Tab-separated table of C-alpha atoms and ligand atoms in Angstrom:
chain	number	residue	atom	x	y	z
A	1	UNK	CA	132.180	27.267	167.801
A	2	UNK	CA	133.423	30.335	169.654
A	3	UNK	CA	130.806	32.998	170.425
A	4	UNK	CA	131.394	36.722	169.984
A	5	UNK	CA	129.766	37.178	173.395
A	6	UNK	CA	131.267	34.110	175.158
A	7	UNK	CA	133.151	35.967	177.920
A	8	UNK	CA	130.231	36.467	180.258
A	9	UNK	CA	129.032	32.863	180.136
A	10	UNK	CA	130.046	29.899	182.289
A	11	UNK	CA	128.010	27.289	180.462
A	12	UNK	CA	127.779	26.350	176.791
A	13	UNK	CA	124.641	27.110	174.853
A	14	UNK	CA	121.951	24.424	174.600
A	15	UNK	CA	122.080	22.732	171.162
A	16	UNK	CA	118.409	23.366	170.293
A	17	UNK	CA	118.793	26.943	171.487
A	18	UNK	CA	121.857	27.381	169.319
A	19	UNK	CA	119.916	26.347	166.207
A	20	UNK	CA	116.945	28.452	167.269
A	21	UNK	CA	118.863	31.740	167.531
A	22	UNK	CA	120.944	31.222	164.421
A	23	UNK	CA	120.202	33.346	161.378
A	24	UNK	CA	123.130	32.291	159.212
A	25	UNK	CA	121.046	29.967	157.031
A	26	UNK	CA	119.272	33.020	155.618
A	27	UNK	CA	121.369	36.094	156.446
A	28	UNK	CA	124.278	34.601	154.490
A	29	UNK	CA	122.573	36.288	151.562
A	30	UNK	CA	123.957	39.538	152.987
A	31	UNK	CA	127.609	38.452	153.026
A	32	UNK	CA	128.763	40.857	150.308
A	33	UNK	CA	127.213	43.859	152.034
A	34	UNK	CA	128.485	42.779	155.431
A	35	UNK	CA	132.053	42.606	154.129
A	36	UNK	CA	131.829	45.870	152.184
A	37	UNK	CA	130.343	47.579	155.238
A	38	UNK	CA	133.184	46.230	157.382
A	39	UNK	CA	135.792	47.417	154.904
A	40	UNK	CA	134.397	50.961	155.029
A	41	UNK	CA	134.178	50.823	158.815
A	42	UNK	CA	137.806	49.660	159.150
A	43	UNK	CA	138.975	52.374	156.771
A	44	UNK	CA	137.191	54.946	158.888
A	45	UNK	CA	138.711	53.554	162.117
A	46	UNK	CA	142.144	53.932	160.492
A	47	UNK	CA	141.449	57.415	159.171
A	48	UNK	CA	140.218	58.582	162.586
A	49	UNK	CA	143.292	56.996	164.231
A	50	UNK	CA	141.157	54.722	166.365
A	51	UNK	CA	143.297	51.858	165.059
A	52	UNK	CA	146.783	52.140	163.528
A	53	UNK	CA	147.401	52.288	159.830
A	54	UNK	CA	148.995	48.829	159.896
A	55	UNK	CA	146.025	47.370	161.735
A	56	UNK	CA	143.667	48.977	159.286
A	57	UNK	CA	145.619	47.645	156.295
A	58	UNK	CA	145.662	44.126	157.688
A	59	UNK	CA	141.934	44.160	158.389
A	60	UNK	CA	140.967	45.676	155.048
A	61	UNK	CA	143.250	43.289	153.167
A	62	UNK	CA	141.811	40.284	155.019
A	63	UNK	CA	138.229	41.370	154.370
A	64	UNK	CA	138.942	41.939	150.694
A	65	UNK	CA	140.400	38.448	150.428
A	66	UNK	CA	137.316	36.937	152.032
A	67	UNK	CA	135.082	38.916	149.674
A	68	UNK	CA	137.047	37.640	146.682
A	69	UNK	CA	136.829	34.058	147.911
A	70	UNK	CA	133.083	34.414	148.425
A	71	UNK	CA	132.589	35.912	144.981
A	72	UNK	CA	134.660	33.179	143.360
A	73	UNK	CA	132.784	30.549	145.402
A	74	UNK	CA	136.075	29.416	146.964
A	75	UNK	CA	134.594	29.530	150.419
A	76	UNK	CA	131.300	28.025	151.542
A	77	UNK	CA	129.217	29.447	154.340
A	78	UNK	CA	128.347	26.476	156.530
A	79	UNK	CA	125.353	27.195	158.708
A	80	UNK	CA	126.553	25.501	161.882
A	81	UNK	CA	129.863	27.414	161.774
A	82	UNK	CA	128.487	30.648	163.219
A	83	UNK	CA	125.477	32.344	164.758
A	84	UNK	CA	124.983	34.903	162.019
A	85	UNK	CA	126.744	36.432	159.037
A	86	UNK	CA	128.503	39.024	161.218
A	87	UNK	CA	130.054	36.376	163.468
A	88	UNK	CA	130.937	34.265	160.441
A	89	UNK	CA	132.810	37.136	158.788
A	90	UNK	CA	134.670	38.035	161.966
A	91	UNK	CA	135.673	34.380	162.551
A	92	UNK	CA	136.951	34.104	158.978
A	93	UNK	CA	138.927	37.305	159.393
A	94	UNK	CA	140.497	35.992	162.574
A	95	UNK	CA	141.540	32.790	160.769
A	96	UNK	CA	143.248	34.949	158.151
A	97	UNK	CA	144.932	37.749	160.141
A	98	UNK	CA	144.840	36.604	163.747
A	99	UNK	CA	143.750	38.548	166.831
A	100	UNK	CA	143.975	41.995	165.218
A	101	UNK	CA	140.650	41.008	163.603
A	102	UNK	CA	139.128	41.750	167.000
A	103	UNK	CA	139.692	45.489	166.439
A	104	UNK	CA	137.210	45.627	163.569
A	105	UNK	CA	134.236	45.713	165.889
A	106	UNK	CA	135.342	48.877	167.736
A	107	UNK	CA	132.570	51.505	167.748
A	108	UNK	CA	130.135	49.105	166.138
A	109	UNK	CA	127.425	46.649	167.164
A	110	UNK	CA	125.665	43.916	165.256
A	111	UNK	CA	122.573	46.084	165.718
A	112	UNK	CA	123.735	48.891	163.467
A	113	UNK	CA	125.608	46.390	161.309
A	114	UNK	CA	122.521	44.373	160.352
A	115	UNK	CA	120.555	47.547	159.657
A	116	UNK	CA	123.382	48.626	157.355
A	117	UNK	CA	123.543	45.274	155.517
A	118	UNK	CA	119.806	45.253	154.919
A	119	UNK	CA	119.806	48.803	153.614
A	120	UNK	CA	122.701	48.110	151.245
A	121	UNK	CA	120.987	44.959	149.982
A	122	UNK	CA	117.636	46.666	149.482
A	123	UNK	CA	119.105	49.650	147.649
A	124	UNK	CA	120.429	47.289	144.979
A	125	UNK	CA	117.241	45.262	144.776
A	126	UNK	CA	114.971	48.307	144.471
A	127	UNK	CA	117.006	49.465	141.484
A	128	UNK	CA	116.705	46.002	139.941
A	129	UNK	CA	112.938	45.988	140.502
A	130	UNK	CA	112.622	49.402	138.904
A	131	UNK	CA	114.468	48.103	135.837
A	132	UNK	CA	112.205	45.052	135.681
A	133	UNK	CA	109.166	47.324	135.940
A	134	UNK	CA	110.541	49.347	133.062
A	135	UNK	CA	110.953	46.184	130.957
A	136	UNK	CA	107.358	45.246	131.663
A	137	UNK	CA	106.201	48.727	130.690
A	138	UNK	CA	108.192	48.403	127.454
A	139	UNK	CA	106.431	45.116	126.646
A	140	UNK	CA	103.027	46.683	127.296
A	141	UNK	CA	103.905	49.719	125.248
A	142	UNK	CA	105.169	47.805	122.240
A	143	UNK	CA	102.152	45.508	122.321
A	144	UNK	CA	99.862	48.561	122.513
A	145	UNK	CA	101.634	50.039	119.545
A	146	UNK	CA	101.599	46.834	117.515
A	147	UNK	CA	97.885	46.211	118.069
A	148	UNK	CA	96.672	49.775	117.733
A	149	UNK	CA	93.219	49.741	116.133
A	150	UNK	CA	91.952	46.450	117.569
A	151	UNK	CA	88.612	46.948	119.312
A	152	UNK	CA	87.571	44.870	122.310
A	153	UNK	CA	84.658	44.954	124.737
A	154	UNK	CA	85.332	47.098	127.788
A	155	UNK	CA	83.839	45.673	130.991
A	156	UNK	CA	82.347	46.797	134.248
A	157	UNK	CA	81.063	44.079	136.609
A	158	UNK	CA	82.646	41.735	134.019
A	159	UNK	CA	79.667	42.573	131.768
A	160	UNK	CA	80.144	44.251	128.416
A	161	UNK	CA	80.053	47.998	129.040
A	162	UNK	CA	81.524	50.097	126.209
A	163	UNK	CA	83.916	49.184	123.398
A	164	UNK	CA	87.580	50.038	123.902
A	165	UNK	CA	90.806	49.918	121.996
A	166	UNK	CA	92.791	46.890	123.187
A	167	UNK	CA	95.797	49.234	123.297
A	168	UNK	CA	93.925	51.473	125.743
A	169	UNK	CA	93.458	48.480	128.028
A	170	UNK	CA	97.175	47.622	127.869
A	171	UNK	CA	98.140	51.230	128.531
A	172	UNK	CA	96.015	51.225	131.698
A	173	UNK	CA	98.552	48.758	133.103
A	174	UNK	CA	101.441	50.851	131.843
A	175	UNK	CA	100.291	53.685	134.111
A	176	UNK	CA	99.682	51.392	137.097
A	177	UNK	CA	103.241	50.150	136.836
A	178	UNK	CA	104.459	53.716	136.476
A	179	UNK	CA	102.968	54.496	139.902
A	180	UNK	CA	104.589	51.339	141.267
A	181	UNK	CA	107.922	52.582	139.973
A	182	UNK	CA	107.338	55.909	141.695
A	183	UNK	CA	106.490	54.165	144.963
A	184	UNK	CA	109.721	52.165	144.709
A	185	UNK	CA	111.655	55.343	143.957
A	186	UNK	CA	110.097	57.009	146.966
A	187	UNK	CA	110.889	54.126	149.304
A	188	UNK	CA	114.488	54.252	148.059
A	189	UNK	CA	114.913	57.709	149.608
A	190	UNK	CA	114.275	56.328	153.075
A	191	UNK	CA	116.383	53.215	152.527
A	192	UNK	CA	119.321	55.372	151.480
A	193	UNK	CA	120.221	56.480	155.044
A	194	UNK	CA	123.349	55.205	156.815
A	195	UNK	CA	122.638	53.662	160.255
A	196	UNK	CA	126.251	52.630	160.967
A	197	UNK	CA	127.756	54.591	163.859
A	198	UNK	CA	124.641	54.174	166.000
A	199	UNK	CA	126.398	51.197	167.610
A	200	UNK	CA	124.172	49.169	169.951
A	201	UNK	CA	121.656	51.958	170.592
A	202	UNK	CA	123.311	55.038	172.085
A	203	UNK	CA	126.103	55.931	169.679
A	204	UNK	CA	129.766	55.517	170.614
A	205	UNK	CA	132.445	57.203	172.707
A	206	UNK	CA	135.013	56.799	169.897
A	207	UNK	CA	135.686	59.802	167.615
A	208	UNK	CA	134.178	58.215	164.477
A	209	UNK	CA	133.439	59.899	161.148
A	210	UNK	CA	130.021	58.832	159.923
A	211	UNK	CA	130.036	61.182	156.929
A	212	UNK	CA	133.168	59.446	155.678
A	213	UNK	CA	131.530	56.007	155.937
A	214	UNK	CA	128.400	57.298	154.182
A	215	UNK	CA	130.555	58.525	151.309
A	216	UNK	CA	132.468	55.237	151.074
A	217	UNK	CA	129.250	53.236	150.945
A	218	UNK	CA	127.363	55.685	148.737
A	219	UNK	CA	124.634	56.660	151.202
A	220	UNK	CA	122.933	60.025	150.631
A	221	UNK	CA	122.225	60.685	154.295
A	222	UNK	CA	123.191	59.580	157.785
A	223	UNK	CA	120.617	58.755	160.461
A	224	UNK	CA	119.785	61.455	163.017
A	225	UNK	CA	119.076	59.390	166.114
A	226	UNK	CA	121.044	56.306	167.150
A	227	UNK	CA	118.121	54.733	168.999
A	228	UNK	CA	115.823	55.188	166.023
A	229	UNK	CA	118.399	53.901	163.549
A	230	UNK	CA	118.962	50.681	165.481
A	231	UNK	CA	115.198	50.061	165.883
A	232	UNK	CA	113.899	51.199	162.521
A	233	UNK	CA	112.515	48.702	160.044
A	234	UNK	CA	110.135	51.189	158.374
A	235	UNK	CA	112.309	51.099	155.294
A	236	UNK	CA	111.557	47.394	154.849
A	237	UNK	CA	107.880	47.851	155.666
A	238	UNK	CA	107.584	50.599	153.117
A	239	UNK	CA	109.217	48.428	150.494
A	240	UNK	CA	106.937	45.495	151.373
A	241	UNK	CA	103.878	47.768	151.137
A	242	UNK	CA	104.886	49.093	147.736
A	243	UNK	CA	105.549	45.481	146.716
A	244	UNK	CA	102.104	44.374	147.881
A	245	UNK	CA	100.439	47.055	145.744
A	246	UNK	CA	102.632	46.160	142.783
A	247	UNK	CA	101.813	42.467	143.185
A	248	UNK	CA	98.111	43.337	143.371
A	249	UNK	CA	98.476	45.006	139.964
A	250	UNK	CA	100.273	41.945	138.606
A	251	UNK	CA	97.489	39.729	139.943
A	252	UNK	CA	94.843	41.768	138.110
A	253	UNK	CA	96.764	41.516	134.860
A	254	UNK	CA	97.281	37.789	135.482
A	255	UNK	CA	93.580	37.287	136.025
A	256	UNK	CA	92.765	39.030	132.748
A	257	UNK	CA	95.372	36.977	130.902
A	258	UNK	CA	93.817	33.804	132.337
A	259	UNK	CA	90.313	34.890	131.338
A	260	UNK	CA	91.380	36.063	127.903
A	261	UNK	CA	93.080	32.772	127.128
A	262	UNK	CA	90.038	30.687	128.078
A	263	UNK	CA	87.892	29.137	125.313
A	264	UNK	CA	85.026	31.436	126.294
A	265	UNK	CA	87.003	34.615	125.635
A	266	UNK	CA	89.668	33.364	123.232
A	267	UNK	CA	91.128	36.884	122.972
A	268	UNK	CA	94.775	35.866	123.248
A	269	UNK	CA	96.996	32.853	122.985
A	270	UNK	CA	99.978	32.606	125.288
A	271	UNK	CA	103.282	31.345	123.999
A	272	UNK	CA	103.895	27.653	124.705
A	273	UNK	CA	107.012	28.523	126.694
A	274	UNK	CA	104.913	30.098	129.474
A	275	UNK	CA	102.329	27.327	129.776
A	276	UNK	CA	102.262	23.708	130.899
A	277	UNK	CA	100.020	20.767	130.089
A	278	UNK	CA	98.029	18.184	131.988
A	279	UNK	CA	99.223	14.725	132.991
A	280	UNK	CA	95.844	13.237	132.088
A	281	UNK	CA	94.143	15.515	129.531
A	282	UNK	CA	96.307	15.568	126.394
A	283	UNK	CA	94.642	18.642	124.893
A	284	UNK	CA	95.357	21.010	127.823
A	285	UNK	CA	97.473	24.124	127.714
A	286	UNK	CA	97.281	25.996	130.993
A	287	UNK	CA	98.295	29.619	131.718
A	288	UNK	CA	100.457	28.585	134.692
A	289	UNK	CA	102.770	31.564	134.856
A	290	UNK	CA	99.804	33.922	135.199
A	291	UNK	CA	98.112	31.608	137.705
A	292	UNK	CA	101.210	31.402	139.858
A	293	UNK	CA	101.764	35.145	139.837
A	294	UNK	CA	98.132	35.525	140.935
A	295	UNK	CA	98.665	32.857	143.594
A	296	UNK	CA	101.945	34.229	144.899
A	297	UNK	CA	100.242	37.541	145.635
A	298	UNK	CA	99.157	35.817	148.834
A	299	UNK	CA	102.683	35.393	150.121
A	300	UNK	CA	103.607	38.973	149.218
A	301	UNK	CA	100.695	40.248	151.325
A	302	UNK	CA	101.630	37.725	154.014
A	303	UNK	CA	105.196	38.985	154.163
A	304	UNK	CA	103.974	42.529	154.799
A	305	UNK	CA	101.565	41.436	157.531
A	306	UNK	CA	104.278	39.236	159.034
A	307	UNK	CA	106.663	42.140	159.447
A	308	UNK	CA	104.006	44.619	160.601
A	309	UNK	CA	102.914	42.158	163.275
A	310	UNK	CA	106.450	41.325	164.330
A	311	UNK	CA	107.291	45.033	164.781
A	312	UNK	CA	104.057	45.891	166.567
A	313	UNK	CA	104.613	47.235	170.081
A	314	UNK	CA	108.337	46.383	170.168
A	315	UNK	CA	110.023	48.581	172.742
A	316	UNK	CA	113.139	50.505	171.666
A	317	UNK	CA	115.768	49.684	170.611
A	318	UNK	CA	116.912	46.353	169.075
A	319	UNK	CA	115.020	43.187	170.023
A	320	UNK	CA	115.876	39.742	168.744
A	321	UNK	CA	112.358	39.547	167.253
A	322	UNK	CA	113.717	41.769	164.518
A	323	UNK	CA	115.872	38.966	163.149
A	324	UNK	CA	112.565	37.642	161.741
A	325	UNK	CA	112.460	40.458	159.172
A	326	UNK	CA	114.801	38.810	156.686
A	327	UNK	CA	113.005	35.813	155.244
A	328	UNK	CA	109.921	37.918	154.439
A	329	UNK	CA	112.070	40.512	152.774
A	330	UNK	CA	114.117	38.052	150.719
A	331	UNK	CA	111.029	36.127	149.691
A	332	UNK	CA	109.247	39.265	148.497
A	333	UNK	CA	112.277	40.397	146.520
A	334	UNK	CA	112.786	37.097	144.709
A	335	UNK	CA	109.068	36.489	144.090
A	336	UNK	CA	108.615	39.992	142.701
A	337	UNK	CA	111.657	39.830	140.473
A	338	UNK	CA	110.639	36.527	138.886
A	339	UNK	CA	106.997	37.571	138.519
A	340	UNK	CA	107.932	40.825	136.803
A	341	UNK	CA	110.296	39.052	134.441
A	342	UNK	CA	107.751	36.385	133.477
A	343	UNK	CA	104.911	38.861	133.046
A	344	UNK	CA	106.974	40.957	130.721
A	345	UNK	CA	107.918	37.921	128.583
A	346	UNK	CA	104.318	36.665	128.526
A	347	UNK	CA	103.050	40.007	127.205
A	348	UNK	CA	105.873	40.200	124.699
A	349	UNK	CA	105.160	36.767	123.210
A	350	UNK	CA	101.355	36.465	123.351
A	351	UNK	CA	99.268	36.275	120.162
A	352	UNK	CA	96.249	38.564	119.956
A	353	UNK	CA	93.043	37.309	118.336
A	354	UNK	CA	91.766	40.465	116.619
A	355	UNK	CA	88.763	38.751	114.964
A	356	UNK	CA	87.487	37.275	118.215
A	357	UNK	CA	87.863	40.515	120.140
A	358	UNK	CA	86.047	42.509	117.496
A	359	UNK	CA	83.335	39.893	117.065
A	360	UNK	CA	82.628	40.132	120.779
A	361	UNK	CA	81.846	43.825	120.498
A	362	UNK	CA	79.003	43.111	118.065
A	363	UNK	CA	75.525	42.516	119.378
A	364	UNK	CA	76.345	43.288	122.988
A	365	UNK	CA	74.391	46.569	123.335
A	366	UNK	CA	77.634	48.249	124.336
A	367	UNK	CA	76.910	51.242	122.117
A	368	UNK	CA	73.681	52.063	123.977
A	369	UNK	CA	75.372	54.990	125.745
A	370	UNK	CA	76.189	56.403	122.293
A	371	UNK	CA	72.519	56.372	121.416
A	372	UNK	CA	71.619	58.136	124.643
A	373	UNK	CA	74.364	60.739	124.083
A	374	UNK	CA	72.953	61.278	120.571
A	375	UNK	CA	69.533	62.189	121.985
A	376	UNK	CA	71.125	64.473	124.592
A	377	UNK	CA	72.886	66.323	121.795
A	378	UNK	CA	69.402	66.733	120.230
A	379	UNK	CA	68.145	68.451	123.370
A	380	UNK	CA	66.837	65.693	125.683
A	381	UNK	CA	67.993	65.491	129.297
A	382	UNK	CA	70.369	62.595	129.969
A	383	UNK	CA	67.831	60.895	132.241
A	384	UNK	CA	65.095	61.064	129.569
A	385	UNK	CA	67.485	59.725	126.935
A	386	UNK	CA	68.716	56.943	129.254
A	387	UNK	CA	65.153	55.780	129.889
A	388	UNK	CA	64.233	55.846	126.229
A	389	UNK	CA	67.302	53.866	125.140
A	390	UNK	CA	66.521	51.376	127.927
A	391	UNK	CA	63.150	50.866	126.256
A	392	UNK	CA	64.844	50.382	122.883
A	393	UNK	CA	67.076	47.685	124.417
A	394	UNK	CA	64.011	45.871	125.801
A	395	UNK	CA	62.399	46.123	122.363
A	396	UNK	CA	65.497	44.560	120.777
A	397	UNK	CA	65.585	41.752	123.357
A	398	UNK	CA	61.918	40.962	122.697
A	399	UNK	CA	62.453	41.000	118.933
A	400	UNK	CA	65.719	39.040	119.310
A	401	UNK	CA	67.635	41.838	117.574
A	402	UNK	CA	70.784	43.815	118.261
A	403	UNK	CA	70.966	47.605	118.262
A	404	UNK	CA	72.848	47.555	114.973
A	405	UNK	CA	69.923	45.658	113.326
A	406	UNK	CA	67.430	48.448	114.017
A	407	UNK	CA	65.956	50.332	111.056
A	408	UNK	CA	65.519	54.072	110.998
A	409	UNK	CA	61.737	53.747	111.110
A	410	UNK	CA	61.966	51.586	114.244
A	411	UNK	CA	64.201	54.212	115.877
A	412	UNK	CA	61.880	57.022	114.831
A	413	UNK	CA	58.960	55.190	116.426
A	414	UNK	CA	60.752	55.766	119.769
A	415	UNK	CA	61.650	59.411	119.125
A	416	UNK	CA	61.182	61.691	116.168
A	417	UNK	CA	64.616	63.238	116.654
A	418	UNK	CA	66.396	60.076	115.458
A	419	UNK	CA	67.909	60.408	111.964
A	420	UNK	CA	70.068	58.214	109.680
A	421	UNK	CA	73.136	59.417	111.603
A	422	UNK	CA	71.891	57.464	114.634
A	423	UNK	CA	72.436	54.185	112.774
A	424	UNK	CA	76.059	55.059	112.169
A	425	UNK	CA	76.909	55.732	115.777
A	426	UNK	CA	75.833	52.226	116.736
A	427	UNK	CA	79.054	50.831	115.244
A	428	UNK	CA	81.720	50.004	117.911
A	429	UNK	CA	84.320	51.824	115.815
A	430	UNK	CA	82.256	55.002	116.062
A	431	UNK	CA	81.766	54.594	119.796
A	432	UNK	CA	85.516	54.232	120.295
A	433	UNK	CA	86.443	57.225	118.172
A	434	UNK	CA	83.785	59.356	119.859
A	435	UNK	CA	85.531	58.951	123.241
A	436	UNK	CA	87.956	61.681	122.433
A	437	UNK	CA	88.158	63.342	125.854
A	438	UNK	CA	91.635	63.616	127.367
A	439	UNK	CA	92.657	60.150	128.592
A	440	UNK	CA	89.854	58.516	126.572
A	441	UNK	CA	89.961	55.529	124.206
A	442	UNK	CA	89.810	57.230	120.766
A	443	UNK	CA	92.749	56.278	118.550
A	444	UNK	CA	93.994	59.858	118.629
A	445	UNK	CA	94.055	59.875	122.442
A	446	UNK	CA	95.627	56.420	122.669
A	447	UNK	CA	98.333	57.423	120.193
A	448	UNK	CA	98.965	60.502	122.332
A	449	UNK	CA	99.175	58.364	125.432
A	450	UNK	CA	101.664	56.021	123.755
A	451	UNK	CA	103.862	58.986	122.812
A	452	UNK	CA	103.722	60.293	126.354
A	453	UNK	CA	104.582	56.862	127.719
A	454	UNK	CA	107.650	56.696	125.481
A	455	UNK	CA	108.841	59.981	126.961
A	456	UNK	CA	108.259	58.663	130.480
A	457	UNK	CA	110.415	55.627	129.733
A	458	UNK	CA	113.229	57.817	128.421
A	459	UNK	CA	113.440	59.821	131.661
B	501	LIG	N1	121.150	38.249	163.477
B	501	LIG	C1	120.681	39.483	164.050
B	501	LIG	C2	119.500	39.989	163.230
B	501	LIG	O1	119.375	39.565	162.147
B	501	LIG	C3	121.758	40.488	164.004
B	501	LIG	C4	121.696	41.463	165.141
B	501	LIG	C5	121.952	40.733	166.405
B	501	LIG	N2	122.048	41.584	167.529
B	501	LIG	C6	121.999	41.074	168.771
B	501	LIG	N3	122.117	41.897	169.729
B	501	LIG	N4	121.805	39.822	169.009
B	501	LIG	O2	118.727	40.776	163.695
């Protein structure tokens, strides 16, 4: 195959070497953006009279035909046919329109071209990911709304801590994913910068119009420094970082889903369509989707570390090392998109076991803080009250009783300020409703939070 750079060479490339440098097997994913970028570039060359109108028309027409053939799957990108997607597109153009195809690459280098393709690709994917995040938030929100009123144990250290509304727990994830959406939105700003026109590293001596290209390709800004633009992969790193945090959130939710669907918890039942069975144990129904999302978090972190390490200490400007950015990026995008989709469907279709959740809040001492707060409201210091309630818990453990089994005379034997009211506050329902501070778990606050979340989704 003919090389774009063949002129300077006397010998052919070594076969192993040829395979080693090739990126076409993975950068073919960028074909649409490469062609669209080339169309805009050719139009600009025509407009600035760097090529003639006829040349421009021929080139643009040829590129549009190739794009159509690609989109209709009439042409296949065969890996051994070119070194990378840029060479492939130029070769195809030459087959179609002849040597005038060679004018397309005026005032351009593959270095600014690849940066352009990646930015165009990522702009689309970030928007898709934001939509998928929104769908997941919608699932959480409608589940929170549907199950409003169900009480579950809240945990710290995975030990029962204080009772919560299940909806409050779901809404915690809503707000995590809201921050993830914001991080994606923020990274978008720095992706949305046109690098084309930087050429190899120093800019070009041709009278190009970068603003025009930016407008054609819908970029909000153009890069300020040609050397920076050809070397910069921050925009990918930032996306991979935001993705790693997002995936961490998904892994926490996955872990809870796995725990909740175990026999021990039995808080939820996942829909059959998101589980698989065992080849040996006929009774098994495993939460595979959640397990795999949890497991794939490893590769999402790995992709970030891969790119950070690859970029470390690279001198300016382009180095061939940078070709290694693509597989990490593509892998993160596709893993994230599938994980978000599956998580949203899992939440949407799961059954919630109200009885089991509420049963678990009984007899777990999780209203002990309520009892301490009660004494504080009667004038004790919090430390005094804490100590006293600790003693009551020990008493219960020795007598094999729960807090809610205590009689008023037993309570009074610990402190004279206990009254009948103290027995009431030991109910989980009371403990939940008492947490009425802003952002707390009382039904009033959770309803407020659901309303606010609806507004957020409308924005
Ligand atoms: N395939 C290359 C990459 O993905 C495109 C840029 C090549 N530039 C070069 N000077 N070899 O990074």
